[in-house]
PDB file of C-alpha atoms in Angstrom:
ATOM      1  CA  MET A  29       3.337  17.298  -9.543  1.00  0.00           C
ATOM      2  CA  TYR A  30       6.095  15.516  -9.277  1.00  0.00           C
ATOM      3  CA  THR A  31       7.107  16.552  -5.890  1.00  0.00           C
ATOM      4  CA  PHE A  32       3.323  15.860  -4.601  1.00  0.00           C
ATOM      5  CA  PHE A  33       3.275  12.173  -5.945  1.00  0.00           C
ATOM      6  CA  SER A  34       6.964  11.271  -4.435  1.00  0.00           C
ATOM      7  CA  ILE A  35       5.170  12.549  -1.017  1.00  0.00           C
ATOM      8  CA  VAL A  36       1.874  10.657  -1.335  1.00  0.00           C
ATOM      9  CA  PHE A  37       3.603   7.170  -2.296  1.00  0.00           C
ATOM     10  CA  GLY A  38       6.498   7.746   0.213  1.00  0.00           C
ATOM     11  CA  ILE A  39       4.416   8.131   2.904  1.00  0.00           C
ATOM     12  CA  ILE A  40       1.882   4.994   1.628  1.00  0.00           C
ATOM     13  CA  TRP A  41       4.905   3.263   1.588  1.00  0.00           C
ATOM     14  CA  ALA A  42       6.420   4.216   5.064  1.00  0.00           C
ATOM     15  CA  LEU A  43       3.196   2.984   6.342  1.00  0.00           C
ATOM     16  CA  ALA A  44       2.765  -0.095   4.386  1.00  0.00           C
ATOM     17  CA  SER A  45       6.157  -0.964   4.993  1.00  0.00           C
ATOM     18  CA  PHE A  46       5.625  -0.192   9.162  1.00  0.00           C
ATOM     19  CA  VAL A  47       3.259  -3.047   8.802  1.00  0.00           C
ATOM     20  CA  LEU A  48       5.187  -5.648   6.799  1.00  0.00           C
ATOM     21  CA  LEU A  49       7.571  -4.763   9.349  1.00  0.00           C
ATOM     22  CA  PHE A  50       5.415  -6.951  11.713  1.00  0.00           C
ATOM     23  CA  LYS A  51       4.902  -9.355   9.716  1.00  0.00           C
ATOM     24  CA  VAL A  52       7.974 -10.196   8.765  1.00  0.00           C
ATOM     25  CA  TRP A  53       9.062  -9.626  11.854  1.00  0.00           C
ATOM     26  CA  ASP A  54       6.195 -13.021  13.670  1.00  0.00           C
ATOM     27  CA  LYS A  55       8.402 -14.999  11.599  1.00  0.00           C
ATOM     28  CA  LEU A  56      11.839 -13.627  11.991  1.00  0.00           C
ATOM     29  CA  GLY A  57      11.529 -12.695  15.851  1.00  0.00           C
ATOM     30  CA  PRO A  58      11.350 -16.186  17.201  1.00  0.00           C
ATOM     31  CA  VAL A  59      14.441 -16.501  15.903  1.00  0.00           C
ATOM     32  CA  VAL A  60      16.555 -13.394  16.920  1.00  0.00           C
ATOM     33  CA  LEU A  61      15.310 -14.150  20.288  1.00  0.00           C
ATOM     34  CA  SER A  62      16.372 -17.560  20.682  1.00  0.00           C
ATOM     35  CA  MET A  63      19.827 -17.035  19.734  1.00  0.00           C
ATOM     36  CA  SER A  64      20.214 -13.575  21.638  1.00  0.00           C
ATOM     37  CA  LYS A  65      18.505 -12.053  24.580  1.00  0.00           C
ATOM     38  CA  SER A  66      19.768  -8.744  24.552  1.00  0.00           C
ATOM     39  CA  HIS A  67      17.471  -6.636  23.842  1.00  0.00           C
ATOM     40  CA  ILE A  68      19.853  -4.245  22.248  1.00  0.00           C
ATOM     41  CA  VAL A  69      20.561  -6.935  19.443  1.00  0.00           C
ATOM     42  CA  GLN A  70      16.949  -7.940  19.130  1.00  0.00           C
ATOM     43  CA  VAL A  71      16.164  -3.988  18.403  1.00  0.00           C
ATOM     44  CA  ALA A  72      18.451  -3.759  15.893  1.00  0.00           C
ATOM     45  CA  ALA A  73      17.877  -7.322  14.151  1.00  0.00           C
ATOM     46  CA  MET A  74      14.040  -4.768  13.487  1.00  0.00           C
ATOM     47  CA  ILE A  75      16.461  -1.631  12.348  1.00  0.00           C
ATOM     48  CA  ILE A  76      18.072  -3.598  10.195  1.00  0.00           C
ATOM     49  CA  THR A  77      14.924  -5.401   8.867  1.00  0.00           C
ATOM     50  CA  TYR A  78      13.132  -1.801   8.605  1.00  0.00           C
ATOM     51  CA  ALA A  79      16.191  -1.005   6.334  1.00  0.00           C
ATOM     52  CA  VAL A  80      15.292  -3.437   4.026  1.00  0.00           C
ATOM     53  CA  ILE A  81      12.033  -3.408   3.888  1.00  0.00           C
ATOM     54  CA  PHE A  82      11.561   0.642   3.544  1.00  0.00           C
ATOM     55  CA  GLY A  83      15.482   2.064   2.456  1.00  0.00           C
ATOM     56  CA  ILE A  84      15.845  -0.660  -0.476  1.00  0.00           C
ATOM     57  CA  PRO A  85      12.842   0.346  -2.447  1.00  0.00           C
ATOM     58  CA  ALA A  86      13.345   4.212  -1.048  1.00  0.00           C
ATOM     59  CA  LYS A  87      17.038   3.799  -2.665  1.00  0.00           C
ATOM     60  CA  ILE A  88      15.520   2.865  -6.364  1.00  0.00           C
ATOM     61  CA  TRP A  89      12.498   5.636  -5.949  1.00  0.00           C
ATOM     62  CA  CYS A  90      15.385   7.868  -5.902  1.00  0.00           C
ATOM     63  CA  TRP A  91      17.662   6.333  -8.425  1.00  0.00           C
ATOM     64  CA  LEU A  92      14.745   6.262 -10.629  1.00  0.00           C
ATOM     65  CA  PHE A  93      13.148   8.880 -10.078  1.00  0.00           C
ATOM     66  CA  GLY A  94      15.754  11.200  -8.517  1.00  0.00           C
TER      67      GLY A  94
END
C-alpha cells in the first residue's frame, strides 16, 4: 500500500512541480535572459530551478518515509 501511495503522490508531485516550474520561470526567465543570451545557460538555469522545485521535496519524502 505504501508503494502505491508513493507512486501516486510522486506522479502528482512531478506534474505539479512541472506546472510550478513554468509559473516560477515566468518571473525568473527574463532575469536569466537579461544576464546571458546563451541558450545553454538558460537551459541550465531551468534545470536547476526544476531540481530545486522537485528534488528538495522528493529528498525530504525519501528521508521521512524511505
